[in-house]
Short mmCIF file of C-alpha atoms in Angstrom, two decimals:
data_model
loop_
_atom_site.label_atom_id
_atom_site.label_comp_id
_atom_site.label_asym_id
_atom_site.label_seq_id
_atom_site.Cartn_x
_atom_site.Cartn_y
_atom_site.Cartn_z
CA UNK A 68 -40.00 28.18 105.08
CA UNK A 69 -38.52 30.72 107.50
CA UNK A 70 -36.00 31.83 104.85
CA UNK A 71 -38.78 32.56 102.33
CA UNK A 72 -40.79 34.50 104.92
CA UNK A 73 -37.74 36.60 105.79
CA UNK A 74 -37.05 37.16 102.08
CA UNK A 75 -40.61 38.37 101.47
CA UNK A 76 -40.47 40.69 104.49
CA UNK A 77 -37.09 42.13 103.43
CA UNK A 78 -38.42 42.55 99.87
CA UNK A 79 -41.47 44.48 101.05
CA UNK A 80 -39.56 46.66 103.51
CA UNK A 81 -36.76 47.29 101.00
CA UNK A 82 -39.24 48.35 98.32
CA UNK A 83 -41.05 50.71 100.67
CA UNK A 84 -37.84 52.29 101.99
CA UNK A 85 -36.51 52.83 98.48
CA UNK A 86 -39.80 54.47 97.50
CA UNK A 87 -38.90 57.30 99.90
CA UNK A 88 -35.78 57.93 97.81
CA UNK A 89 -37.60 57.85 94.47
CA UNK A 90 -40.20 60.26 95.84
CA UNK A 91 -37.42 62.84 96.34
CA UNK A 92 -36.52 62.26 92.68
CA UNK A 93 -40.21 62.63 91.64
CA UNK A 94 -40.30 59.07 90.29
CA UNK A 95 -43.26 56.68 90.70
CA UNK A 96 -43.09 54.22 93.59
CA UNK A 97 -43.27 51.28 91.18
CA UNK A 98 -39.78 52.22 89.94
CA UNK A 99 -38.50 51.90 93.52
CA UNK A 100 -40.03 48.45 93.87
CA UNK A 101 -38.40 47.24 90.64
CA UNK A 102 -34.99 48.66 91.59
CA UNK A 103 -35.33 47.08 95.04
CA UNK A 104 -35.92 43.76 93.30
CA UNK A 105 -32.75 44.22 91.23
CA UNK A 106 -30.73 45.05 94.35
CA UNK A 107 -32.11 42.08 96.28
CA UNK A 108 -31.84 39.78 93.27
CA UNK A 109 -29.30 37.03 92.60
CA UNK A 110 -26.93 39.43 90.76
CA UNK A 111 -26.51 41.87 93.66
CA UNK A 112 -27.19 41.26 97.39
CA UNK A 113 -28.53 37.79 96.63
CA UNK A 114 -25.08 36.84 95.28
CA UNK A 115 -23.74 37.09 98.85
CA UNK A 116 -25.71 33.90 99.64
CA UNK A 117 -26.78 35.20 103.05
CA UNK A 118 -30.04 33.36 103.97
CA UNK A 119 -32.94 35.78 103.99
CA UNK A 120 -30.95 38.72 102.59
CA UNK A 121 -32.24 38.87 99.04
CA UNK A 122 -32.88 36.10 96.56
CA UNK A 123 -29.88 33.78 96.14
CA UNK A 124 -30.78 32.40 92.69
CA UNK A 125 -33.27 32.79 89.82
CA UNK A 126 -34.66 29.37 90.79
CA UNK A 127 -35.49 30.72 94.26
CA UNK A 128 -37.27 33.68 92.67
CA UNK A 129 -39.25 31.36 90.38
CA UNK A 130 -40.57 29.41 93.38
CA UNK A 131 -42.43 32.59 94.36
CA UNK A 132 -44.36 32.65 91.08
CA UNK A 133 -47.56 31.91 93.03
CA UNK A 134 -47.22 35.41 94.54
CA UNK A 135 -46.73 37.13 91.17
CA UNK A 136 -49.53 35.16 89.48
CA UNK A 137 -51.93 35.95 92.32
CA UNK A 138 -51.02 39.64 92.22
CA UNK A 139 -51.49 39.68 88.44
CA UNK A 140 -54.93 38.14 88.92
CA UNK A 141 -55.98 40.91 91.32
CA UNK A 142 -54.56 43.56 88.98
CA UNK A 143 -56.55 42.14 86.06
CA UNK A 144 -59.69 41.89 88.25
CA UNK A 145 -59.29 45.58 89.13
CA UNK A 146 -58.82 46.57 85.47
CA UNK A 147 -62.04 44.70 84.66
CA UNK A 148 -63.74 47.19 86.95
CA UNK A 149 -63.02 49.86 84.32
CA UNK A 150 -65.37 48.17 81.83
CA UNK A 151 -68.56 49.61 83.30
CA UNK A 152 -71.41 49.99 80.85
CA UNK A 153 -71.58 53.78 81.12
CA UNK A 154 -67.86 54.01 80.28
CA UNK A 155 -68.19 51.55 77.42
CA UNK A 156 -71.05 53.57 75.97
CA UNK A 157 -68.95 56.74 76.19
CA UNK A 158 -65.70 55.46 74.69
CA UNK A 159 -66.01 51.69 74.14
CA UNK A 160 -65.87 51.75 70.35
CA UNK A 161 -62.91 54.17 70.36
CA UNK A 162 -61.01 52.07 72.91
CA UNK A 163 -61.55 48.90 70.87
CA UNK A 164 -60.43 50.58 67.64
CA UNK A 165 -57.34 52.10 69.27
CA UNK A 166 -56.49 48.92 71.17
CA UNK A 167 -56.60 46.76 68.06
CA UNK A 168 -54.95 49.23 65.67
CA UNK A 169 -51.95 50.17 67.81
CA UNK A 170 -51.24 46.51 68.69
CA UNK A 171 -51.37 45.36 65.04
CA UNK A 172 -49.40 48.42 63.88
CA UNK A 173 -46.67 47.74 66.45
CA UNK A 174 -46.44 44.07 65.47
CA UNK A 175 -46.15 44.88 61.76
CA UNK A 176 -43.56 47.62 62.31
CA UNK A 177 -41.36 45.45 64.57
CA UNK A 178 -41.73 42.54 62.12
CA UNK A 179 -40.63 44.80 59.26
CA UNK A 180 -37.63 46.24 61.11
CA UNK A 181 -36.37 42.96 62.64
CA UNK A 182 -36.84 41.04 59.37
CA UNK A 183 -34.83 43.85 57.74
CA UNK A 184 -32.13 43.18 60.33
CA UNK A 185 -32.20 39.51 59.33
CA UNK A 186 -31.76 40.41 55.66
CA UNK A 187 -28.72 42.53 56.52
CA UNK A 188 -27.24 40.03 59.01
CA UNK A 189 -28.74 36.57 58.37
CA UNK A 190 -26.52 34.91 60.95
CA UNK A 191 -27.70 37.24 63.72
CA UNK A 192 -31.44 36.45 63.82
CA UNK A 193 -33.78 34.12 61.94
CA UNK A 194 -37.12 34.90 60.31
CA UNK A 195 -39.13 32.78 62.85
CA UNK A 196 -37.48 34.62 65.73
CA UNK A 197 -38.17 38.00 64.08
CA UNK A 198 -41.86 37.18 63.55
CA UNK A 199 -42.21 36.08 67.17
CA UNK A 200 -40.59 39.27 68.48
CA UNK A 201 -43.06 41.31 66.44
CA UNK A 202 -46.01 39.66 68.17
CA UNK A 203 -44.47 39.98 71.64
CA UNK A 204 -44.01 43.70 70.97
CA UNK A 205 -47.79 44.20 70.97
CA UNK A 206 -48.12 43.31 74.67
CA UNK A 207 -48.37 46.10 77.26
CA UNK A 208 -47.93 45.61 81.02
CA UNK A 209 -51.14 46.58 82.82
CA UNK A 210 -49.61 46.33 86.29
CA UNK A 211 -47.15 49.23 86.08
CA UNK A 212 -49.74 51.48 84.44
CA UNK A 213 -52.35 50.69 87.11
CA UNK A 214 -49.88 51.35 89.95
CA UNK A 215 -48.99 54.80 88.57
CA UNK A 216 -52.67 55.67 88.12
CA UNK A 217 -53.42 54.56 91.68
CA UNK A 218 -50.46 56.31 93.30
CA UNK A 219 -51.27 59.70 91.82
CA UNK A 220 -55.06 59.29 91.78
CA UNK A 221 -55.01 60.11 88.08
CA UNK A 222 -58.39 60.69 86.46
CA UNK A 223 -59.62 62.13 83.20
CA UNK A 224 -60.33 61.17 79.57
CA UNK A 225 -56.78 59.91 78.93
CA UNK A 226 -56.66 57.79 82.09
CA UNK A 227 -60.05 56.21 81.45
CA UNK A 228 -59.22 55.50 77.81
CA UNK A 229 -55.79 54.15 78.79
CA UNK A 230 -57.23 51.56 81.20
CA UNK A 231 -59.62 50.28 78.54
CA UNK A 232 -56.95 50.18 75.83
CA UNK A 233 -54.49 48.30 78.08
CA UNK A 234 -57.09 45.63 78.75
CA UNK A 235 -58.02 45.26 75.08
CA UNK A 236 -54.33 45.29 74.15
CA UNK A 237 -53.71 42.09 76.14
CA UNK A 238 -56.50 40.21 74.37
CA UNK A 239 -55.27 41.35 70.95
CA UNK A 240 -51.66 40.61 71.90
CA UNK A 241 -52.55 37.06 72.93
CA UNK A 242 -54.20 36.41 69.56
CA UNK A 243 -51.36 38.03 67.59
CA UNK A 244 -48.75 36.03 69.46
CA UNK A 245 -50.59 32.74 69.04
CA UNK A 246 -50.90 33.26 65.28
CA UNK A 247 -47.32 34.56 64.85
CA UNK A 248 -45.83 31.78 66.97
CA UNK A 249 -47.76 29.21 64.94
CA UNK A 250 -46.37 30.69 61.71
CA UNK A 251 -42.84 30.84 63.19
CA UNK A 252 -43.06 27.20 64.29
CA UNK A 253 -44.28 26.22 60.81
CA UNK A 254 -41.35 28.03 59.17
CA UNK A 255 -38.88 26.42 61.56
CA UNK A 256 -40.29 22.89 61.20
CA UNK A 257 -41.43 23.08 57.60
CA UNK A 258 -45.10 22.30 58.29
CA UNK A 259 -48.17 24.42 59.02
CA UNK A 260 -50.61 23.55 61.82
CA UNK A 261 -53.99 25.20 61.26
CA UNK A 262 -55.00 23.94 64.68
CA UNK A 263 -52.12 25.76 66.38
CA UNK A 264 -52.30 28.94 64.29
CA UNK A 265 -56.06 29.54 64.18
CA UNK A 266 -58.20 27.18 66.26
CA UNK A 267 -56.35 26.99 69.58
CA UNK A 268 -55.84 30.79 70.03
CA UNK A 269 -59.55 31.44 69.40
CA UNK A 270 -60.55 28.60 71.73
CA UNK A 271 -58.30 29.99 74.48
CA UNK A 272 -59.85 33.45 74.22
CA UNK A 273 -63.43 32.14 74.16
CA UNK A 274 -62.81 29.78 77.09
CA UNK A 275 -61.19 32.59 79.07
CA UNK A 276 -64.12 34.95 78.49
CA UNK A 277 -66.64 32.22 79.34
CA UNK A 278 -64.87 31.21 82.56
CA UNK A 279 -64.46 34.84 83.60
CA UNK A 280 -68.13 35.65 82.93
CA UNK A 281 -69.23 32.59 84.91
CA UNK A 282 -67.00 33.45 87.87
CA UNK A 283 -68.19 37.06 87.86
CA UNK A 284 -71.84 35.99 87.93
CA UNK A 285 -71.14 33.38 90.63
CA UNK A 286 -69.29 35.90 92.79
CA UNK A 287 -72.24 38.28 92.65
CA UNK A 288 -74.64 35.45 93.61
CA UNK A 289 -72.54 34.24 96.56
CA UNK A 290 -71.77 37.76 97.77
CA UNK A 291 -75.51 38.36 98.41
CA UNK A 292 -75.48 35.85 101.29
CA UNK A 293 -73.15 38.08 103.32
CA UNK A 294 -73.90 41.49 104.77
CA UNK A 295 -70.84 42.62 106.74
CA UNK A 296 -68.22 44.49 104.75
CA UNK A 297 -65.35 42.32 106.00
CA UNK A 298 -67.07 39.07 104.96
CA UNK A 299 -68.04 40.43 101.54
CA UNK A 300 -64.46 41.53 100.98
CA UNK A 301 -63.20 38.11 102.10
CA UNK A 302 -65.49 36.24 99.69
CA UNK A 303 -64.37 38.56 96.88
CA UNK A 304 -60.70 37.85 97.62
CA UNK A 305 -61.44 34.11 97.82
CA UNK A 306 -63.14 34.19 94.41
CA UNK A 307 -60.21 35.98 92.77
CA UNK A 308 -57.86 33.35 94.22
CA UNK A 309 -60.17 30.61 92.92
CA UNK A 310 -60.32 32.27 89.49
CA UNK A 311 -56.50 32.52 89.31
CA UNK A 312 -56.24 28.82 90.19
CA UNK A 313 -58.81 27.73 87.61
CA UNK A 314 -57.18 29.85 84.89
CA UNK A 315 -54.00 27.78 85.26
CA UNK A 316 -55.73 24.54 84.25
CA UNK A 317 -54.84 22.95 80.91
CA UNK A 318 -56.58 20.06 79.17
CA UNK A 319 -57.12 18.52 75.77
CA UNK A 320 -60.41 17.97 73.92
CA UNK A 321 -60.59 16.17 70.55
CA UNK A 322 -56.93 16.86 69.92
CA UNK A 323 -57.26 20.58 70.72
CA UNK A 324 -54.99 21.87 73.49
CA UNK A 325 -57.20 24.01 75.71
CA UNK A 326 -56.11 26.52 78.32
CA UNK A 327 -56.95 29.93 79.73
CA UNK A 328 -55.37 33.38 79.81
CA UNK A 329 -55.11 34.45 83.45
CA UNK A 330 -55.41 38.13 82.50
CA UNK A 331 -58.48 37.67 80.32
CA UNK A 332 -60.25 35.42 82.82
CA UNK A 333 -59.73 37.79 85.76
CA UNK A 334 -60.54 40.89 83.68
CA UNK A 335 -63.81 39.31 82.55
CA UNK A 336 -64.63 38.32 86.13
CA UNK A 337 -64.16 41.91 87.25
CA UNK A 338 -66.13 43.28 84.28
CA UNK A 339 -69.19 41.08 84.84
CA UNK A 340 -69.11 41.54 88.61
CA UNK A 341 -68.85 45.35 88.50
CA UNK A 342 -71.78 45.60 86.07
CA UNK A 343 -74.25 43.38 87.97
CA UNK A 344 -73.33 44.08 91.62
CA UNK A 345 -74.73 47.29 93.13
CA UNK A 346 -71.99 47.47 95.77
CA UNK A 347 -69.07 46.60 93.50
CA UNK A 348 -67.38 50.02 93.72
CA UNK A 349 -67.24 49.90 97.51
CA UNK A 350 -65.94 46.32 97.43
CA UNK A 351 -63.30 47.16 94.82
CA UNK A 352 -62.04 49.99 97.02
CA UNK A 353 -61.63 47.64 99.98
CA UNK A 354 -59.90 45.00 97.84
CA UNK A 355 -57.46 47.64 96.53
CA UNK A 356 -56.35 48.37 100.10
CA UNK A 357 -55.99 44.67 100.90
CA UNK A 358 -53.87 43.91 97.84
CA UNK A 359 -51.37 46.78 98.17
CA UNK A 360 -48.69 44.67 99.95
CA UNK A 361 -49.23 41.93 97.36
CA UNK A 362 -48.66 44.43 94.53
CA UNK A 363 -45.42 45.66 96.10
CA UNK A 364 -44.17 42.06 96.30
CA UNK A 365 -45.20 41.57 92.66
CA UNK A 366 -42.91 44.35 91.44
CA UNK A 367 -40.01 43.54 93.78
CA UNK A 368 -40.08 39.89 92.67
CA UNK A 369 -40.43 41.02 89.04
CA UNK A 370 -37.29 43.12 89.48
CA UNK A 371 -35.45 40.16 91.02
CA UNK A 372 -36.49 37.97 88.06
CA UNK A 373 -34.66 40.16 85.55
CA UNK A 374 -31.63 38.21 84.35
CA UNK A 375 -28.72 40.66 84.11
CA UNK A 376 -26.60 38.05 82.34
CA UNK A 377 -28.31 39.04 79.08
CA UNK A 378 -26.28 42.27 79.20
CA UNK A 379 -23.10 40.27 78.60
CA UNK A 380 -24.11 39.30 75.03
CA UNK A 381 -23.52 42.08 72.43
CA UNK A 382 -25.91 40.43 69.93
CA UNK A 383 -28.72 40.53 72.50
CA UNK A 384 -27.97 44.21 73.19
CA UNK A 385 -27.94 45.11 69.49
CA UNK A 386 -31.17 43.27 68.62
CA UNK A 387 -32.67 44.53 71.88
CA UNK A 388 -31.96 48.17 71.03
CA UNK A 389 -33.48 47.71 67.55
CA UNK A 390 -36.52 46.01 69.14
CA UNK A 391 -36.99 48.77 71.74
CA UNK A 392 -36.77 51.57 69.16
CA UNK A 393 -39.14 49.83 66.72
CA UNK A 394 -41.65 48.88 69.43
CA UNK A 395 -41.62 52.37 70.98
CA UNK A 396 -42.23 53.93 67.56
CA UNK A 397 -45.00 51.41 66.86
CA UNK A 398 -46.80 52.13 70.13
CA UNK A 399 -46.44 55.89 69.84
CA UNK A 400 -47.40 56.32 66.19
CA UNK A 401 -49.95 53.47 66.27
CA UNK A 402 -51.77 55.17 69.14
CA UNK A 403 -51.40 58.62 67.54
CA UNK A 404 -52.83 57.50 64.19
CA UNK A 405 -55.73 55.60 65.75
CA UNK A 406 -56.50 58.53 68.07
CA UNK A 407 -56.78 60.82 65.05
CA UNK A 408 -58.96 58.23 63.29
CA UNK A 409 -61.33 58.14 66.29
CA UNK A 410 -61.18 61.95 66.70
CA UNK A 411 -59.63 62.05 70.18
CA UNK A 412 -58.44 65.32 71.70
CA UNK A 413 -54.85 66.51 71.20
CA UNK A 414 -53.73 65.73 74.81
CA UNK A 415 -54.86 62.12 74.32
CA UNK A 416 -53.29 61.80 70.85
CA UNK A 417 -49.97 63.22 72.05
CA UNK A 418 -49.67 61.17 75.24
CA UNK A 419 -51.50 57.84 74.92
CA UNK A 420 -48.73 56.07 72.99
CA UNK A 421 -46.11 56.84 75.65
CA UNK A 422 -48.29 55.37 78.40
CA UNK A 423 -48.43 52.07 76.47
CA UNK A 424 -44.65 51.50 76.60
CA UNK A 425 -44.33 49.47 79.87
CA UNK A 426 -43.82 45.77 79.20
CA UNK A 427 -43.39 42.93 81.72
CA UNK A 428 -45.21 39.78 82.79
CA UNK A 429 -47.28 39.03 79.68
CA UNK A 430 -44.30 39.60 77.38
CA UNK A 431 -42.07 37.41 79.56
CA UNK A 432 -44.64 34.62 79.41
CA UNK A 433 -44.70 34.87 75.62
CA UNK A 434 -40.89 34.91 75.57
CA UNK A 435 -40.75 31.64 77.53
CA UNK A 436 -42.96 30.05 74.88
CA UNK A 437 -40.83 31.57 72.11
CA UNK A 438 -37.73 29.98 73.68
CA UNK A 439 -38.87 26.60 72.28
CA UNK A 440 -37.98 27.78 68.74
CA UNK A 441 -34.56 26.71 67.32
CA UNK A 442 -33.07 30.15 68.13
CA UNK A 443 -35.79 31.12 70.60
CA UNK A 444 -33.24 31.77 73.37
CA UNK A 445 -32.30 34.98 71.53
CA UNK A 446 -35.96 36.09 71.49
CA UNK A 447 -36.23 35.38 75.22
CA UNK A 448 -33.06 37.32 76.04
CA UNK A 449 -34.06 40.27 73.84
CA UNK A 450 -37.41 40.49 75.63
CA UNK A 451 -35.65 40.24 79.01
CA UNK A 452 -33.39 43.14 78.03
CA UNK A 453 -36.34 45.19 76.76
CA UNK A 454 -38.37 44.50 79.92
CA UNK A 455 -35.42 45.65 82.03
CA UNK A 456 -35.37 48.97 80.15
CA UNK A 457 -39.14 49.44 79.89
CA UNK A 458 -39.86 48.62 83.52
CA UNK A 459 -37.29 51.10 84.78
CA UNK A 460 -38.28 54.02 82.52
CA UNK A 461 -41.89 53.14 81.61
CA UNK A 462 -43.60 54.18 84.88
CA UNK A 463 -41.80 57.54 84.88
CA UNK A 464 -42.85 58.15 81.26
CA UNK A 465 -46.45 57.21 82.12
CA UNK A 466 -46.43 59.71 84.99
CA UNK A 467 -44.95 62.38 82.70
CA UNK A 468 -47.66 61.81 80.08
CA UNK A 469 -50.48 61.99 82.61
CA UNK A 470 -48.97 65.19 83.97
CA UNK A 471 -48.77 66.64 80.45
CA UNK A 472 -52.44 65.77 79.90
CA UNK A 473 -53.34 67.53 83.15
CA UNK A 474 -54.79 64.41 84.77
CA UNK A 475 -52.48 64.43 87.79
CA UNK A 476 -51.14 67.48 89.54
CA UNK A 477 -47.41 68.17 89.83
CA UNK A 478 -45.96 67.31 93.23
CA UNK A 479 -45.18 70.27 95.41
CA UNK A 480 -45.05 70.63 99.16
CA UNK A 481 -47.92 68.18 99.45
CA UNK A 482 -48.21 64.85 97.70
CA UNK A 483 -49.93 64.40 94.37
CA UNK A 484 -52.31 62.03 96.15
CA UNK A 485 -53.63 64.83 98.39
CA UNK A 486 -53.93 67.29 95.55
CA UNK A 487 -55.83 64.90 93.34
CA UNK A 488 -58.21 63.89 96.12
CA UNK A 489 -59.10 67.55 96.50
CA UNK A 490 -59.54 67.78 92.76
CA UNK A 491 -61.97 64.83 92.83
#
């Protein structure tokens, strides 16, 4: 126990200290946290096997998944706060159209390119693996995007649209992956399961939305019994923890495997709560301050989870580079086309696609499922390689795009935080 506590403390302090260096380089703090995780991970300082100094193995990092899952729950709960009715009325239909189109476009483009790679080099990658990679490509990491937005106090049409699109993207990505993985499994095994391809993905989404809506309504009801700010914040934190725990349950009904999506459940909880609670904005602000250390740990641990051994396989690198190029093109042009279809302004059309590049937790979860395919290990390693690249460059690209759109101020002698607060 003492070793884990020391590890967590070193991880948090290391991430914060490194953020001072990245600030001099005008990089987002989230990049520092991820690099700190790599340095403290089992392939760098952790390899020294000094108790408490870094993470000695990937297994040790995996035992801290409760921290990353909890942090992801709070991040999703916060993103749900963006779905306020007045915002949905202003840009809800556009966000839905863009979110769906760019995700489907990315999946189809990556499918086309990677299947083309299979046709050229059949021994390198199979059709089931290619189809699965296409679906994984649709997923965008909400955590890195949210951290950049928070750090620089970004605000404006692009930022507001981005937060809605990222949330919708995860729901669409879950459905696309479930269908694609069902098709890939059918091709690999020679039999099609309608239950796995159609029924179970829809059931998971509906159950997640229902559980999230119920928890949001219940949180609002319970919160009314408390009047002090500290107690209301405490009950809100407790409910998010409870929601994260419930979203991990799995069960079977009439032969249908039922489960929940942690992101969808917590997003829906935040959405319902923020629309029916009069004091939700004040509570969300207090929760944001409470969860900052948890978010730092999330990114440091995420950095430590990245398996650098995948860099030793040239096939993984080759397929990974093809995947990254195809996915980046899919996100950029998918967002650009859908922005023109919904008549968005030029700054949004030019920059939205770049802000959708970060990829992490959701994609890694999909990759673990994909690893059950006959050559699914390749899919998992390709996604690990892509996440390594996207997580290191994605936050900086997101910052650059928000700067280009004029929604955060360039850093000068004072921090961007101070400048943007004055702007607000």
